[in-house]
Amino acid sequence: MRCWDPRIEEMSKEDLQKMQYKLLKSLVYRLYSFSPFYHDRMKKQNVHPDDIRELSDVKKLPFMFKRDLRDNYPDKIFTASQEELVRYHVSSGTTGKPTVVAYTQNDLNTWTTSLARGLTSIGLGRGDVIQVSYGYGLFTGGLGMHYGAERIGATVLPTSVGNTERQIELMQDLGATAIACTPSYLLHIGEVAEKMGVNIKTDTKLRTGILGAEPWTDGMRIRIQDWLGIRAYDIYGTSELSGPMFTECAEQKGFHVWSDIALVEVIDPKTEEPLEPGEKGELTITILQKEALPMIRYRIGDISSMTDEVCACGRTHPRIQRITGRVDDMLIIRGINVFPSQIEYALMGIPEVGQHFQIVVERTGALDDMLVRVELNKESFSDKITDLMQIRSKVEHRIKNALNVAVAVELVEPGSLPRFEGKSKKVIDKRSL
Ligand code: DLL
């Protein structure tokens, strides 16, 4: 697939690493000199910019966490003055204060460049109509995708979230060829379209989904692709890195992380030591080019692994594999570590099961109990108790095989679990209520 910027995207590994080292070195000097926050952090860690003599010396630098942004709310950590800022985004977060992220014009340009490369690697460009159904506003999804799509010369249909029937009408009338939204919202759009008598496969020009902002499995990808007749690509990012930043290419084999923009490490969250390519751990990212809100060794909390093999598409930059969960997402059920994505993985292999499920966790005494509510698909839902019992035992069996722990399963009617326009909430943790 054609590159957006072949000079960079096909650069040799050696040259990429040389470039990363230069960028890292100047970033560290700049922050040591001009950012009181980073200056203090580096002093405490007993590291001076002169100690960064090669790329792997990045591991000498202190980590940064989301709580650092909260503790410095709203703008104490910024390294650009308000006059230099051209935009804010704000993420609400589940606990405590929101976090504010800020951008200079150069920061927006870098973010947009990252997406322009990604969208081109999927095969999108001039002639495409990209419906942006991520929220516009404080969330980074809508505006981020918007500028990325414009940069590649596509036509943007900025529908944002909600008003789903109208979204489907516009998709048909304006011939949207791609949609960018959360996988949960696309499932909802698909169902609403069916209710309206619109078959997305045959009655629209939609061929591509750019889906992210929440975890989803390959099993879900296959279902979405078969059901809606599109190719579904994963897209990843967080507000602290800028927003949606990295996409899969047409190969669908992990996100390309542009080395001139970001330096990725995967570390063991307990020992904090870097892991080898292929080993799963916590993603830690340094954004090499950022003016307003630099991020050094930002501990994102997402779990993935990295590969530095050259991709079949020809791009040389490292890739991170799809996110399997978050370090703080893990539920401990009777001593066994469970990630919600393992449950999705098990469920998507069962043909009688629909696309929607919900996990309810409760504490009885010292033990955690888990209930998985599973929607059946229309064809398999009946009022014959024996049929339902058979399906339930199959679901229980598959989940037990995947998790190594038995959980309670409740089968529910198609359409009965909540639907989401943005990020879905699949886990109801009654322990924290
Ligand atoms: O969700 C940015 C984004 C917008 C990404 C649109 C992709 C598309 P935040 O709201 O700050 O930013 O949430 C970031 O969401 O740390 C992950 O835990 C999760 N996340 C984002 N993309 C994926 C993905 C945006 N593709 C947090 N797979 C991250 C799994 C994802 N988790």
Coordinates of C-alpha atoms and ligand atoms in Angstrom, one line a residue:
M1 CA 0.0 0.0 0.0
R2 CA 1.3 3.4 -1.0
C3 CA 3.0 5.5 1.8
W4 CA 1.9 9.0 2.8
D5 CA 5.6 9.9 3.4
P6 CA 7.9 7.2 2.0
R7 CA 11.1 9.0 3.1
I8 CA 10.1 8.4 6.7
E9 CA 7.9 5.4 6.5
E10 CA 10.4 3.2 4.7
M11 CA 13.6 4.6 6.4
S12 CA 16.1 1.9 7.5
K13 CA 15.9 0.8 11.1
E14 CA 19.4 2.2 11.7
D15 CA 18.5 5.6 10.4
L16 CA 15.2 5.6 12.4
Q17 CA 17.1 4.8 15.6
K18 CA 19.7 7.5 14.9
M19 CA 16.8 10.0 14.4
Q20 CA 15.1 8.8 17.6
Y21 CA 18.3 9.3 19.6
K22 CA 18.8 12.8 18.3
L23 CA 15.1 13.7 19.1
L24 CA 15.3 12.2 22.5
K25 CA 18.5 13.9 23.4
S26 CA 17.2 17.3 22.5
L27 CA 13.9 16.7 24.2
V28 CA 15.6 15.8 27.4
Y29 CA 17.9 18.8 27.3
R30 CA 15.0 21.1 26.6
L31 CA 12.9 19.7 29.5
Y32 CA 15.8 19.7 31.9
S33 CA 16.4 23.3 31.2
F34 CA 12.9 24.7 30.9
S35 CA 10.4 22.4 32.7
P36 CA 10.5 22.6 36.5
F37 CA 8.5 19.4 36.7
Y38 CA 10.9 17.3 34.6
H39 CA 14.0 19.1 36.0
D40 CA 12.9 18.0 39.5
R41 CA 12.0 14.5 38.4
M42 CA 15.4 14.0 36.7
K43 CA 17.3 15.3 39.7
K44 CA 15.4 13.0 42.0
Q45 CA 16.3 10.1 39.7
N46 CA 19.9 11.3 39.6
V47 CA 20.0 11.5 35.9
H48 CA 21.4 14.4 33.8
P49 CA 20.8 14.9 30.0
D50 CA 24.6 14.1 29.5
D51 CA 23.8 10.6 30.7
I52 CA 21.7 9.9 27.6
R53 CA 24.5 8.6 25.4
E54 CA 22.5 6.1 23.3
L55 CA 18.9 5.3 22.6
S56 CA 18.6 2.5 25.2
D57 CA 19.6 5.1 27.9
V58 CA 16.0 6.1 27.8
K59 CA 15.6 3.6 30.6
K60 CA 17.5 5.9 32.9
L61 CA 14.8 8.5 32.7
P62 CA 11.9 8.7 35.2
F63 CA 8.4 7.4 34.4
M64 CA 5.4 9.6 34.1
F65 CA 1.8 8.6 35.2
K66 CA -1.7 9.8 34.6
R67 CA -1.7 11.0 38.3
D68 CA 1.1 13.4 37.4
L69 CA -1.4 15.2 35.1
R70 CA -4.1 15.1 37.7
D71 CA -1.8 16.4 40.5
N72 CA -0.7 19.3 38.2
Y73 CA -4.3 20.1 37.1
P74 CA -5.0 22.0 35.0
D75 CA -1.9 23.4 33.3
K76 CA 1.1 23.3 35.7
I77 CA 3.0 20.8 33.6
F78 CA 2.6 22.6 30.3
T79 CA 5.8 23.8 28.6
A80 CA 4.1 26.3 26.3
S81 CA 2.5 29.6 27.4
Q82 CA -1.3 30.0 26.9
E83 CA -0.7 32.4 24.0
E84 CA 1.1 29.6 22.1
L85 CA -1.7 27.0 22.7
V86 CA -4.2 26.5 19.9
R87 CA -6.4 23.8 21.5
Y88 CA -7.3 22.0 24.7
H89 CA -8.9 18.6 25.1
V90 CA -10.2 17.2 28.4
S91 CA -10.6 13.6 29.4
S92 CA -13.1 12.9 32.2
G93 CA -11.4 9.8 33.7
T94 CA -13.2 7.4 36.0
T95 CA -11.8 8.8 39.3
G96 CA -11.2 12.3 40.6
K97 CA -10.2 15.3 38.6
P98 CA -10.2 15.4 34.8
T99 CA -7.0 15.7 32.9
V100 CA -6.4 18.6 30.5
V101 CA -4.2 18.2 27.4
A102 CA -3.0 21.1 25.3
Y103 CA -1.5 21.6 21.9
T104 CA 0.5 24.1 20.0
Q105 CA 0.0 24.4 16.2
N106 CA 3.1 22.2 15.7
D107 CA 1.6 19.6 18.1
L108 CA -1.6 19.5 16.0
N109 CA 0.5 19.1 12.8
T110 CA 2.4 16.2 14.3
W111 CA -0.8 14.5 15.4
T112 CA -2.5 15.0 12.1
T113 CA 0.6 13.7 10.3
S114 CA 0.6 10.5 12.4
L115 CA -3.0 9.9 11.4
A116 CA -2.5 10.8 7.8
R117 CA 0.1 8.1 7.5
G118 CA -2.1 5.6 9.2
L119 CA -5.2 6.3 7.1
T120 CA -3.1 6.1 3.9
S121 CA -1.7 2.8 5.1
I122 CA -5.2 1.4 5.3
G123 CA -5.8 2.5 1.7
L124 CA -7.9 5.6 2.2
G125 CA -7.4 8.8 0.4
R126 CA -8.8 11.2 -2.1
G127 CA -12.3 10.1 -3.3
D128 CA -13.2 8.5 0.1
V129 CA -16.0 9.9 2.2
I130 CA -15.1 9.4 5.9
Q131 CA -17.9 9.6 8.3
V132 CA -16.5 10.6 11.7
S133 CA -18.7 9.2 14.4
Y134 CA -16.4 9.7 17.3
G135 CA -17.5 12.4 19.7
Y136 CA -16.5 16.0 18.7
G137 CA -15.6 18.3 21.6
L138 CA -13.6 17.6 24.7
F139 CA -12.9 14.0 23.5
T140 CA -10.0 13.7 21.1
G141 CA -11.6 11.2 18.8
G142 CA -13.8 13.4 16.6
L143 CA -11.5 16.4 15.9
G144 CA -8.4 14.2 15.7
M145 CA -9.9 12.0 13.0
H146 CA -11.4 15.0 11.3
Y147 CA -8.1 16.7 10.6
G148 CA -6.3 13.4 9.8
A149 CA -9.0 12.6 7.2
E150 CA -8.9 16.1 5.6
R151 CA -5.1 15.9 5.4
I152 CA -5.2 12.8 3.1
G153 CA -7.7 14.6 0.8
A154 CA -10.7 12.6 1.8
T155 CA -14.2 14.2 2.3
V156 CA -15.2 14.4 5.9
L157 CA -18.8 13.8 7.1
P158 CA -18.6 15.0 10.7
T159 CA -21.6 13.3 12.2
S160 CA -20.1 13.0 15.7
V161 CA -22.1 10.6 18.0
G162 CA -25.8 10.1 18.4
N163 CA -28.9 10.6 16.2
T164 CA -28.2 7.2 14.8
E165 CA -31.0 7.1 12.2
R166 CA -29.9 10.3 10.7
Q167 CA -26.3 9.0 10.6
I168 CA -27.5 6.1 8.5
E169 CA -29.5 8.2 6.1
L170 CA -26.4 10.5 5.6
M171 CA -24.2 7.5 5.2
Q172 CA -26.4 6.4 2.3
D173 CA -27.1 9.8 0.8
L174 CA -23.5 11.0 0.8
G175 CA -22.0 7.7 0.0
A176 CA -19.7 7.3 3.0
T177 CA -17.0 4.8 2.2
A178 CA -15.5 4.6 5.7
I179 CA -16.7 5.2 9.2
A180 CA -14.6 6.0 12.2
C181 CA -16.2 5.2 15.6
T182 CA -16.0 2.9 18.6
P183 CA -16.6 -0.8 17.7
S184 CA -19.6 -0.7 20.2
Y185 CA -21.1 2.3 18.3
L186 CA -20.7 0.5 15.0
L187 CA -22.6 -2.5 16.4
H188 CA -25.4 -0.2 17.4
I189 CA -25.4 1.5 14.0
G190 CA -25.7 -1.9 12.4
E191 CA -28.7 -2.9 14.5
V192 CA -30.5 0.4 14.0
A193 CA -29.8 0.1 10.2
E194 CA -31.4 -3.3 10.2
K195 CA -34.5 -1.9 12.1
M196 CA -34.7 0.8 9.4
G197 CA -34.6 -1.9 6.7
V198 CA -31.2 -0.7 5.5
N199 CA -28.6 -3.4 4.7
I200 CA -25.2 -1.8 5.2
K201 CA -23.6 -4.4 3.0
T202 CA -25.8 -3.9 0.0
D203 CA -27.5 -0.5 0.5
T204 CA -24.4 1.6 1.3
K205 CA -20.9 2.2 -0.1
L206 CA -19.3 1.6 3.3
R207 CA -16.2 -0.6 3.0
T208 CA -13.9 0.4 5.8
G209 CA -14.2 0.8 9.6
I210 CA -11.6 2.7 11.7
L211 CA -12.5 1.4 15.1
G212 CA -10.9 2.0 18.4
A213 CA -10.9 4.0 21.7
E214 CA -11.8 0.7 23.5
P215 CA -10.6 -2.9 23.5
W216 CA -12.1 -5.3 21.0
T217 CA -11.0 -8.8 19.9
D218 CA -10.2 -10.4 16.5
G219 CA -13.3 -12.5 17.0
M220 CA -15.4 -9.3 17.1
R221 CA -13.5 -8.0 14.0
I222 CA -14.5 -11.1 12.0
R223 CA -18.2 -10.7 13.1
I224 CA -18.3 -7.0 12.2
Q225 CA -16.6 -7.6 8.8
D226 CA -18.9 -10.5 7.9
W227 CA -22.0 -8.8 9.1
L228 CA -21.5 -5.3 7.6
G229 CA -19.3 -6.3 4.6
I230 CA -16.4 -4.0 5.5
R231 CA -12.8 -4.3 6.5
A232 CA -12.4 -3.2 10.1
Y233 CA -9.1 -1.7 11.3
D234 CA -8.0 -1.0 14.8
I235 CA -6.9 2.5 15.8
Y236 CA -5.1 3.3 19.1
G237 CA -4.2 6.3 21.1
T238 CA -4.8 8.2 24.4
S239 CA -5.4 11.9 25.0
E240 CA -2.1 12.2 26.7
L241 CA -0.3 11.1 23.6
S242 CA -2.5 13.6 21.6
G243 CA -5.5 11.4 20.8
P244 CA -6.1 8.7 18.2
M245 CA -2.6 8.3 16.8
F246 CA -1.7 4.9 15.4
T247 CA -3.6 2.6 13.1
E248 CA -3.1 -0.9 11.7
C249 CA -2.2 -0.9 8.0
A250 CA -4.0 -3.0 5.3
E251 CA -2.2 -6.1 6.7
Q252 CA -4.2 -5.8 10.0
K253 CA -1.2 -6.9 12.0
G254 CA -0.7 -4.4 14.8
F255 CA -0.4 -0.6 15.0
H256 CA 2.5 1.1 13.3
V257 CA 4.1 3.5 15.8
W258 CA 6.0 6.2 13.9
S259 CA 9.5 6.3 15.3
D260 CA 10.0 10.0 14.5
I261 CA 7.0 10.7 16.7
A262 CA 7.1 8.2 19.5
L263 CA 9.5 5.8 21.2
V264 CA 7.7 2.7 22.5
E265 CA 8.9 0.5 25.3
V266 CA 7.1 -2.5 26.8
I267 CA 8.0 -3.0 30.4
D268 CA 7.2 -5.4 33.1
P269 CA 4.8 -3.4 35.4
K270 CA 6.2 -5.0 38.5
T271 CA 10.0 -4.9 37.9
E272 CA 9.8 -1.9 35.6
E273 CA 12.4 -3.5 33.4
P274 CA 12.1 -3.3 29.6
L275 CA 10.8 -6.5 27.9
E276 CA 11.9 -8.2 24.7
P277 CA 9.9 -7.9 21.5
G278 CA 7.0 -10.3 21.6
E279 CA 6.7 -10.3 25.4
K280 CA 3.6 -8.8 26.8
G281 CA 3.7 -6.0 29.3
E282 CA 2.7 -2.4 30.0
L283 CA 3.1 0.1 27.1
T284 CA 5.3 3.0 28.0
I285 CA 5.6 5.8 25.4
T286 CA 7.8 8.8 25.0
I287 CA 6.4 11.4 22.6
L288 CA 9.5 12.7 20.8
Q289 CA 7.9 15.7 19.2
K290 CA 5.6 17.6 21.5
E291 CA 5.8 21.2 22.5
A292 CA 2.9 21.9 24.9
L293 CA 2.7 18.7 26.9
P294 CA 5.8 16.6 26.5
M295 CA 5.6 13.0 27.7
I296 CA 8.6 11.0 28.8
R297 CA 8.2 7.3 29.5
Y298 CA 4.4 7.7 30.0
R299 CA 3.0 4.6 31.7
I300 CA -0.2 4.2 29.8
G301 CA -1.4 1.1 31.6
D302 CA -2.4 -0.7 28.4
I303 CA -1.1 -4.2 27.9
S304 CA 0.5 -5.2 24.6
S305 CA 3.7 -6.4 23.0
M306 CA 5.9 -5.0 20.4
T307 CA 7.5 -6.3 17.2
D308 CA 10.3 -4.6 15.3
E309 CA 10.1 -6.9 12.2
V310 CA 9.5 -5.0 9.0
C311 CA 5.8 -5.2 8.1
A312 CA 4.7 -7.0 4.9
C313 CA 3.4 -3.6 3.8
G314 CA 7.0 -2.4 3.6
R315 CA 6.9 0.0 6.5
T316 CA 9.9 -0.3 8.8
H317 CA 8.6 1.3 12.0
P318 CA 7.9 -0.9 15.0
R319 CA 4.4 -2.2 15.6
I320 CA 2.5 -2.8 18.8
Q321 CA 0.0 -5.6 18.9
R322 CA -3.7 -5.1 19.6
I323 CA -4.4 -4.1 23.2
T324 CA -5.5 -7.1 25.3
G325 CA -6.5 -5.1 28.4
R326 CA -5.2 -2.6 31.0
V327 CA -3.0 -3.3 34.0
D328 CA -5.9 -2.0 36.1
D329 CA -8.6 -3.9 34.1
M330 CA -7.6 -7.2 35.6
L331 CA -10.2 -8.9 37.8
I332 CA -9.1 -11.5 40.2
I333 CA -11.7 -14.1 40.4
R334 CA -11.0 -16.8 43.0
G335 CA -7.3 -16.2 42.6
I336 CA -7.3 -16.3 38.8
N337 CA -6.4 -13.3 36.8
V338 CA -9.2 -12.5 34.3
F339 CA -9.3 -9.9 31.6
P340 CA -12.7 -8.9 30.0
S341 CA -11.1 -9.4 26.5
Q342 CA -10.6 -13.2 27.3
I343 CA -14.4 -13.4 27.8
E344 CA -15.1 -11.6 24.5
Y345 CA -12.6 -14.0 22.9
A346 CA -14.5 -17.0 24.2
L347 CA -17.9 -15.7 23.4
M348 CA -17.2 -14.6 19.8
G349 CA -16.4 -18.3 19.0
I350 CA -20.0 -19.4 19.8
P351 CA -22.3 -19.0 16.9
E352 CA -25.5 -18.8 19.0
V353 CA -24.2 -15.8 20.9
G354 CA -24.8 -12.2 19.7
Q355 CA -22.3 -9.3 19.9
H356 CA -23.2 -8.0 23.3
F357 CA -22.3 -9.1 26.8
Q358 CA -21.9 -7.6 30.3
I359 CA -19.7 -8.7 33.2
V360 CA -21.0 -8.2 36.7
V361 CA -18.5 -8.6 39.6
E362 CA -19.5 -8.8 43.2
R363 CA -17.7 -9.6 46.4
T364 CA -19.2 -12.3 48.7
G365 CA -17.0 -12.4 51.8
A366 CA -13.4 -12.5 50.7
L367 CA -14.1 -13.9 47.2
D368 CA -15.1 -12.2 44.0
D369 CA -18.0 -13.6 42.0
M370 CA -18.5 -13.0 38.4
L371 CA -21.7 -13.2 36.4
V372 CA -21.6 -12.9 32.6
R373 CA -24.8 -11.8 30.9
V374 CA -24.8 -12.9 27.3
E375 CA -27.2 -11.8 24.6
L376 CA -28.2 -14.5 22.2
N377 CA -28.7 -13.8 18.5
K378 CA -32.2 -13.6 17.1
E379 CA -32.1 -17.1 15.5
S380 CA -31.0 -18.9 18.6
F381 CA -33.3 -17.2 21.1
S382 CA -36.4 -19.3 21.8
D383 CA -38.6 -20.1 24.7
K384 CA -37.7 -23.7 24.7
I385 CA -36.0 -24.2 28.1
T386 CA -34.0 -27.3 27.0
D387 CA -32.5 -25.4 24.0
L388 CA -31.5 -22.5 26.2
M389 CA -30.0 -24.8 28.9
Q390 CA -27.9 -26.5 26.2
I391 CA -26.6 -23.2 25.0
R392 CA -25.9 -22.0 28.5
S393 CA -23.8 -25.0 29.4
K394 CA -21.9 -24.5 26.1
V395 CA -21.2 -20.9 27.0
E396 CA -20.2 -21.8 30.6
H397 CA -17.9 -24.5 29.3
R398 CA -16.1 -22.2 26.7
I399 CA -15.7 -19.4 29.3
K400 CA -14.3 -21.9 31.8
N401 CA -11.8 -23.2 29.2
A402 CA -10.7 -19.7 28.4
L403 CA -10.3 -18.5 32.0
N404 CA -9.6 -21.6 34.0
V405 CA -12.3 -20.5 36.5
A406 CA -16.1 -21.2 36.5
V407 CA -18.3 -18.2 36.2
A408 CA -22.1 -17.9 36.3
V409 CA -23.8 -17.3 33.0
E410 CA -27.2 -15.7 32.3
L411 CA -28.5 -15.8 28.8
V412 CA -30.6 -12.7 27.9
E413 CA -32.9 -11.7 25.0
P414 CA -31.4 -10.0 21.9
G415 CA -31.4 -6.2 22.3
S416 CA -31.8 -6.3 26.1
L417 CA -28.3 -5.1 27.2
P418 CA -27.3 -1.5 27.0
R419 CA -26.0 0.0 23.8
F420 CA -23.3 2.7 23.6
E421 CA -22.5 5.6 21.3
G422 CA -19.0 6.1 22.6
K423 CA -16.9 3.8 24.7
S424 CA -18.8 0.9 26.1
K425 CA -19.0 -0.1 29.7
K426 CA -18.8 -3.9 29.7
V427 CA -17.8 -4.4 33.3
I428 CA -20.1 -3.5 36.2
D429 CA -18.0 -3.7 39.3
K430 CA -20.3 -3.7 42.3
R431 CA -17.3 -3.9 44.6
S432 CA -16.6 -0.3 43.9
L433 CA -20.2 1.0 44.3
Ligands
DLL1 O1 -9.7 6.9 23.4 C1 -8.3 8.2 22.0 C2 -8.8 7.5 20.8 C3 -9.9 8.1 20.1 C4 -8.3 6.3 20.3 C5 -10.5 7.4 19.0 C6 -8.8 5.7 19.2 C7 -9.9 6.2 18.6 P1 -8.7 8.4 25.9 O2 -10.1 8.7 26.0 O3 -7.7 9.1 26.6 O4 -8.3 8.5 24.4 O5 -8.6 6.8 26.2 C8 -7.4 6.1 26.1 O6 -8.6 4.1 25.7 O7 -5.3 4.0 27.3 C9 -6.9 2.5 26.2 O8 -7.1 1.9 27.4 C10 -8.2 2.7 25.5 N1 -8.1 2.5 24.0 C11 -8.0 3.5 23.1 N2 -7.9 2.9 21.8 C12 -7.9 1.5 22.1 C13 -7.8 0.4 21.2 C14 -8.8 7.8 23.3 N3 -7.8 0.5 19.9 C15 -7.5 4.7 26.5 N4 -7.8 -0.8 21.8 C16 -6.3 3.9 26.3 C17 -7.9 -1.0 23.2 C18 -8.0 1.3 23.5 N5 -8.0 0.1 24.0

